[in-house]
Tab-separated table of C-alpha atoms in Angstrom:
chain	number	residue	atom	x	y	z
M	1	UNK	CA	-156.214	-94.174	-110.272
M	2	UNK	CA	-153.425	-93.201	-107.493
M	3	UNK	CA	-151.024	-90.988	-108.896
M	4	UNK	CA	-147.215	-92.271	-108.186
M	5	UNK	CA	-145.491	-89.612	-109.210
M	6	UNK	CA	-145.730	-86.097	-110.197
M	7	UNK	CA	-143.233	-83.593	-110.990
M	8	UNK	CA	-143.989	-80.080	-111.665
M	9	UNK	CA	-141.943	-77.198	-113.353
M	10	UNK	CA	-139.096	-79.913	-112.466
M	11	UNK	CA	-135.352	-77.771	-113.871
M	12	UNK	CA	-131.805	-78.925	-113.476
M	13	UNK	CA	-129.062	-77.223	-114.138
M	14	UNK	CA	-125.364	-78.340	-114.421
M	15	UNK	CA	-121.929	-76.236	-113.945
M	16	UNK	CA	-119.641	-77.828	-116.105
M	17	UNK	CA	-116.641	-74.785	-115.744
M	18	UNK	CA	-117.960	-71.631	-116.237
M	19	UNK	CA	-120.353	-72.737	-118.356
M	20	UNK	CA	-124.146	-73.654	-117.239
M	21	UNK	CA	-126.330	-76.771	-118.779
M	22	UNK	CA	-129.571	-76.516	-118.236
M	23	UNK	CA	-130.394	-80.599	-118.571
M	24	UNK	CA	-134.233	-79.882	-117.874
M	25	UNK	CA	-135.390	-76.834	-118.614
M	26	UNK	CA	-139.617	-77.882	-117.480
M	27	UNK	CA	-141.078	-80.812	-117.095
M	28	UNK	CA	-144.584	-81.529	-115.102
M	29	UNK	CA	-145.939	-85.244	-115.934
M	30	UNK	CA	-148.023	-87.527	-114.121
M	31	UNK	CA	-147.446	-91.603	-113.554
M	32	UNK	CA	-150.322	-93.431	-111.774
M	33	UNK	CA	-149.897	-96.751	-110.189
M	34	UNK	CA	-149.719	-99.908	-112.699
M	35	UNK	CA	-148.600	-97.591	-115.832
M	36	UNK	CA	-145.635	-98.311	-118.253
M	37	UNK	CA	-144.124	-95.574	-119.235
M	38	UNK	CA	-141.053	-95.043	-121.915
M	39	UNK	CA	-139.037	-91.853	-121.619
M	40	UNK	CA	-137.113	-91.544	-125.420
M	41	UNK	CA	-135.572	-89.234	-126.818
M	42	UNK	CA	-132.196	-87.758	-128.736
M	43	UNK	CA	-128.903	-87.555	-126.744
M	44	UNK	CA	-128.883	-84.597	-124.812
M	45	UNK	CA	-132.677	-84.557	-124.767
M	46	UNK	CA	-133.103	-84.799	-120.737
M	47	UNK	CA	-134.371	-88.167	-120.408
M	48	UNK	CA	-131.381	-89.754	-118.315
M	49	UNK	CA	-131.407	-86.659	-116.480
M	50	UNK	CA	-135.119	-86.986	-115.585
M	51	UNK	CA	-134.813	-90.578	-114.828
M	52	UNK	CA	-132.000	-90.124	-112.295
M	53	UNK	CA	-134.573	-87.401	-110.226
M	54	UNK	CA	-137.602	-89.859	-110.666
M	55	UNK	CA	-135.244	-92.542	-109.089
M	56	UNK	CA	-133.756	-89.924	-106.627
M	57	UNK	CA	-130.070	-90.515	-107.210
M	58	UNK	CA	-130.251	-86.339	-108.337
M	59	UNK	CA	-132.380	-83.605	-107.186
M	60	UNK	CA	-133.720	-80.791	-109.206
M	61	UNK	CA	-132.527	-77.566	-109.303
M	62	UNK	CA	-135.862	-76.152	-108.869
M	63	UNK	CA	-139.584	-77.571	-109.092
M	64	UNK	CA	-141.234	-80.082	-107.271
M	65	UNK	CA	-140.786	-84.130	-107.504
M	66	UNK	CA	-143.627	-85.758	-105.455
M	67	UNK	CA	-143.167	-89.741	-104.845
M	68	UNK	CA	-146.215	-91.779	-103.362
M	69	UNK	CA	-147.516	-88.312	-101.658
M	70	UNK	CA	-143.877	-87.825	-100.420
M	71	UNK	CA	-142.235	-84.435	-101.523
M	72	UNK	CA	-138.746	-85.755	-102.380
M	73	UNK	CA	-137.163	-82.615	-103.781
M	74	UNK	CA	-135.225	-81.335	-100.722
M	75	UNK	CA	-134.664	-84.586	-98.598
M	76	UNK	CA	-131.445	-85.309	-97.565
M	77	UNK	CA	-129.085	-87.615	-99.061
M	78	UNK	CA	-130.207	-90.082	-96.091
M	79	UNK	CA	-133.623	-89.586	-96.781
M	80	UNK	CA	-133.435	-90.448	-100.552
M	81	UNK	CA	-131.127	-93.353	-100.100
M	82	UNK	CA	-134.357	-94.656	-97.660
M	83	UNK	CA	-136.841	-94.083	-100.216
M	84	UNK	CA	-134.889	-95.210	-103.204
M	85	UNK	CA	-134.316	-98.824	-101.493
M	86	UNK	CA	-138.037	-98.806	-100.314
M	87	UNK	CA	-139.283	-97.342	-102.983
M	88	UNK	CA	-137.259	-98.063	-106.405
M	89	UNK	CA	-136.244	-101.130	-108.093
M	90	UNK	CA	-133.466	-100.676	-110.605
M	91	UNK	CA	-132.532	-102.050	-113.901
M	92	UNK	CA	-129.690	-101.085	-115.803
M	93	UNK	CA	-128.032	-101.466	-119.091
M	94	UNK	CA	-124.872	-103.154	-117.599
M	95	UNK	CA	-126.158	-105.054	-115.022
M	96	UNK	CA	-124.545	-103.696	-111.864
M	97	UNK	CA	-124.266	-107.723	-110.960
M	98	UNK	CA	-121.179	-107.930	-107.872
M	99	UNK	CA	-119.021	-110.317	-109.417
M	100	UNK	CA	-117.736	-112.681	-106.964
M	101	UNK	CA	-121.507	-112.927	-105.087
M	102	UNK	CA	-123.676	-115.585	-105.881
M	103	UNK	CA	-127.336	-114.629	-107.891
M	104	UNK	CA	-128.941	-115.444	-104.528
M	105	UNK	CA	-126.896	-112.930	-102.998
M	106	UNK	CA	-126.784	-110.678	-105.772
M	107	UNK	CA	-130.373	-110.712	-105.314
M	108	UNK	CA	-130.473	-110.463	-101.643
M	109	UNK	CA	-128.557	-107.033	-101.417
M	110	UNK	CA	-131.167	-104.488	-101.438
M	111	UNK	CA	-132.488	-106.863	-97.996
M	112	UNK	CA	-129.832	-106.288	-96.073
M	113	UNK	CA	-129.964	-102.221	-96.010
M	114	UNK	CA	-133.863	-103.008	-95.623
M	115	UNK	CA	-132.735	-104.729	-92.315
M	116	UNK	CA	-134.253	-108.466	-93.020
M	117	UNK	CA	-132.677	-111.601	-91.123
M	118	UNK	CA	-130.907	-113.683	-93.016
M	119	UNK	CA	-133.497	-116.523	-93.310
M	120	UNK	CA	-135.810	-114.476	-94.846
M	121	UNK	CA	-133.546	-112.426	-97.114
M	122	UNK	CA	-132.598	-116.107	-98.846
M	123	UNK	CA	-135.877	-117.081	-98.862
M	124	UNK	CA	-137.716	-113.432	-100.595
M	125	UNK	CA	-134.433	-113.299	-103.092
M	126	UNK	CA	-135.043	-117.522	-103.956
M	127	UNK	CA	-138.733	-116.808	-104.580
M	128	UNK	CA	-137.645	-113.313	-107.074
M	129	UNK	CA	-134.824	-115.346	-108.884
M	130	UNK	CA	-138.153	-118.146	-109.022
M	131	UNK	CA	-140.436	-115.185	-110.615
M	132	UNK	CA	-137.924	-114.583	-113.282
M	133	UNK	CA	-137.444	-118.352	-114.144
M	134	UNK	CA	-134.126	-118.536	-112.546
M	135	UNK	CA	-134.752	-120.573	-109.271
M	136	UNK	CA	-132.000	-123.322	-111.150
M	137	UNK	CA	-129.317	-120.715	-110.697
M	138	UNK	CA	-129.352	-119.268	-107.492
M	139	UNK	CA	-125.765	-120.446	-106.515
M	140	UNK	CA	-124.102	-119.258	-110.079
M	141	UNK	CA	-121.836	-116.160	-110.471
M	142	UNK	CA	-122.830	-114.131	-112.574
M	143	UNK	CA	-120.005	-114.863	-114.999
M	144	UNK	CA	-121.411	-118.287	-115.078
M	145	UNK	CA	-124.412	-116.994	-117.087
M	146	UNK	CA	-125.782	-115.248	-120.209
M	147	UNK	CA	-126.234	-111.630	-120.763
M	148	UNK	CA	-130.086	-112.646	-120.428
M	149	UNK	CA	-130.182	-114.154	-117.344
M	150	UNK	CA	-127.941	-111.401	-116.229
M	151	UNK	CA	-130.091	-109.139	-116.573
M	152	UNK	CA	-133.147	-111.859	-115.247
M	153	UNK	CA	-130.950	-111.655	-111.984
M	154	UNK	CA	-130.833	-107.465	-112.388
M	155	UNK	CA	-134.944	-107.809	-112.430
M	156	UNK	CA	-135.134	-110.208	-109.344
M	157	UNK	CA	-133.073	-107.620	-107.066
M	158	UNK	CA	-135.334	-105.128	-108.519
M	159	UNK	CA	-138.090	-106.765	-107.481
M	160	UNK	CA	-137.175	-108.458	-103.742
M	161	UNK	CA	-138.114	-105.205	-101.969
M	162	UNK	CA	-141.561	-104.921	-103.685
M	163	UNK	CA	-140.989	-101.281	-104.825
M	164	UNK	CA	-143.279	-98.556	-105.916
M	165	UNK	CA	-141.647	-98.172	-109.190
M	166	UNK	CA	-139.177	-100.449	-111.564
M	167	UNK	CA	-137.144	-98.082	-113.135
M	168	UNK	CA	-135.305	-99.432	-116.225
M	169	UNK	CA	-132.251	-97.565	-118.012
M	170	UNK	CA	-131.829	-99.223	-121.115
M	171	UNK	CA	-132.523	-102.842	-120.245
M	172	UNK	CA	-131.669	-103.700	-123.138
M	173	UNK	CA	-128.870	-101.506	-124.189
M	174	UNK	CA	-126.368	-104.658	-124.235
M	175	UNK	CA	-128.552	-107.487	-124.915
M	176	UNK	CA	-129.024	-109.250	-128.861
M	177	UNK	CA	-132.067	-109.157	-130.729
M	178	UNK	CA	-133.530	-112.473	-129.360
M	179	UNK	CA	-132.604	-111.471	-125.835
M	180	UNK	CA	-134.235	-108.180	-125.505
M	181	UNK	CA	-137.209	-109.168	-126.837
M	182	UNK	CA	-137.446	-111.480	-123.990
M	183	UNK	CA	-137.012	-109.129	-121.497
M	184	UNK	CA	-139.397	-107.069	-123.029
M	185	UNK	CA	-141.538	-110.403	-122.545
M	186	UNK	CA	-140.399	-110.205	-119.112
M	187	UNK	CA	-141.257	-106.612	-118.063
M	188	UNK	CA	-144.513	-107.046	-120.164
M	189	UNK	CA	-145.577	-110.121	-117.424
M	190	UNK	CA	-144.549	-107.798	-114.326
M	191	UNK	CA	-146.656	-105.003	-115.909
M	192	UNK	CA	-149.609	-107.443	-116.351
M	193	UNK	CA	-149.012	-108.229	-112.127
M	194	UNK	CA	-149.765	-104.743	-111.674
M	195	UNK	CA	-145.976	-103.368	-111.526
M	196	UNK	CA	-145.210	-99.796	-112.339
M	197	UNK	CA	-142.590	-99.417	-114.612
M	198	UNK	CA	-140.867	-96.332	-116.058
M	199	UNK	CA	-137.914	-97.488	-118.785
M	200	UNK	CA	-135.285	-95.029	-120.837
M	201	UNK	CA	-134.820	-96.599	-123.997
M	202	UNK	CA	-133.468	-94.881	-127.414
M	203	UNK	CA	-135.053	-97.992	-129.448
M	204	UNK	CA	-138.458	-97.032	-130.824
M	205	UNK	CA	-139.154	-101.064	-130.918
M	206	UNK	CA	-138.135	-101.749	-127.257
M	207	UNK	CA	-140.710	-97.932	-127.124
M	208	UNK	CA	-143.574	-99.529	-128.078
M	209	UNK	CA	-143.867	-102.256	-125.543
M	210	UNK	CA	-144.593	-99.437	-123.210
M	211	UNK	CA	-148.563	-98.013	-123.112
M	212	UNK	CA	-147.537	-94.892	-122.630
M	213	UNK	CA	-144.451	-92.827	-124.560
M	214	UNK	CA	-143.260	-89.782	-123.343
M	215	UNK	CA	-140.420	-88.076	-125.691
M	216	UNK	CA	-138.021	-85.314	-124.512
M	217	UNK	CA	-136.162	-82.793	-126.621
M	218	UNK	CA	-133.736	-80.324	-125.382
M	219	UNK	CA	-135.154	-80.631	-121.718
M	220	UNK	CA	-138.994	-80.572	-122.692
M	221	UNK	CA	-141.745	-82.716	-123.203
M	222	UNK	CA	-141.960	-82.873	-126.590
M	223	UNK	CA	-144.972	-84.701	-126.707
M	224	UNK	CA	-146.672	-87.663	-124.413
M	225	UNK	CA	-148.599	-90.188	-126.277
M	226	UNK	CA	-151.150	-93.177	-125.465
M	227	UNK	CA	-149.701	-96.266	-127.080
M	228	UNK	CA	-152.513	-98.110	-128.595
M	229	UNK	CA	-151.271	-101.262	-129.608
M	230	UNK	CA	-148.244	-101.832	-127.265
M	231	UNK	CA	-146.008	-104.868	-128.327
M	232	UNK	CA	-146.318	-108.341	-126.718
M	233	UNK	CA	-145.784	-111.783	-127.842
M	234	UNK	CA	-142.646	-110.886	-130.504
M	235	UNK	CA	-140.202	-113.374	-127.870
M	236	UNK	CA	-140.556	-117.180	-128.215
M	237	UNK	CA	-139.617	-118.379	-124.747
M	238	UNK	CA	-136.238	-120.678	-124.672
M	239	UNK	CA	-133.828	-122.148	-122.101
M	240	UNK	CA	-130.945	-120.395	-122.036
């Protein structure tokens, strides 16, 4: 199995005055390609912290963060804006949805920094809105739809560059019951494609549709554990 990504002795440390946080005070762990991983933990644990350096919008204060072979931990801003649009897909608890842009070019967005033509940005954003059953809506603002398919049209621009990783902050930090489990329905069938996906979640119920859990306490792993019976099936699909 390829490894994805590997981090080892990874530390970050925060001034905040005259005062130092030390956010992660170790962590070494392994992804390989096609996982699904949960990071949980307590407030303050590190796992927000370690999520921003796995997606490369931080870099570690010391150790080493290795991303599909590529040593990431002292590129240049540059360099890590590069690899997080070729690399990363994000998905976040509010969204991030540009208000007045259609879900088509919503969708689109990551595209145009990857330098695609027009044609063919409409067309690869159509067919990701398509994979997350929301080809009907292409041309709605996203105040012109649920919280679900919000976050459906979150997924698709995740998803148009064909990333390395899907990295998820709380998907589901702002959704109802019925909703999340639907994403969670969602990211199970782009796992099941052979997507890697790494989510944040403080919900041990939105945990356990991961197969693998990895909990942080006070910047540690506190422990990393095979899920054996990950969740599936819980969502009964509807038309929103």
């Amino acid at each position: 199995m390829k490894k994805i990504i590997e981090t080892k002795d990874i530390q970050k440390t925060y001034r905040m005055g005259s005062e130092e946080v030390r956010a992660l005070k170790s962590v070494s762990i392994t992804v390989n390609k096609g996982e699904y991983v949960a990071f949980m933990g307590p407030s303050g644990s590190g796992k927000s912290t370690l999520m921003n350096i796995i997606g490369c919008l931080d870099t570690p204060t010391a150790g080493t963060y290795i991303l599909n072979d590529k040593d990431v931990s002292d590129m240049t801003e540059n360099e890590l804006a590069e690899i997080r649009n070729k690399e990363i897909g994000f998905v976040f608890q509010t969204f991030n949805l540009l208000p007045r842009a259609s879900c088509l070019d919503n969708v689109a967005l990551p595209l145009i920094y990857a330098g695609f033509g027009k044609e063919e940005r409409s067309e690869k954003a159509f067919q990701a809105l398509k994979n997350v059953g929301l080809g009907d809506r292409v041309n709605h603002k996203p105040n012109e739809l649920s919280g679900g398919q919000r976050q459906r049209v979150a997924i698709a621009r995740a998803l148009v560059n064909d990333p390395s990783i899907i990295l998820a902050d709380e998907p589901t930090g702002n959704l109802d019951s019925k909703t999340s489990y639907d994403i969670m329905e969602l990211f199970h069938e782009l796992h099941q494609k052979g997507n890697t996906i790494i989510m944040v979640t403080h919900e041990d119920d939105i945990a356990h549709y991961a197969h693998r859990i990895i909990r942080l306490r006070d910047g540690l792993v506190e422990s990393d554990t095979v899920n054996p019976n990950p969740t599936r099936g819980r969502a009964v699909a509807v038309t929103e």
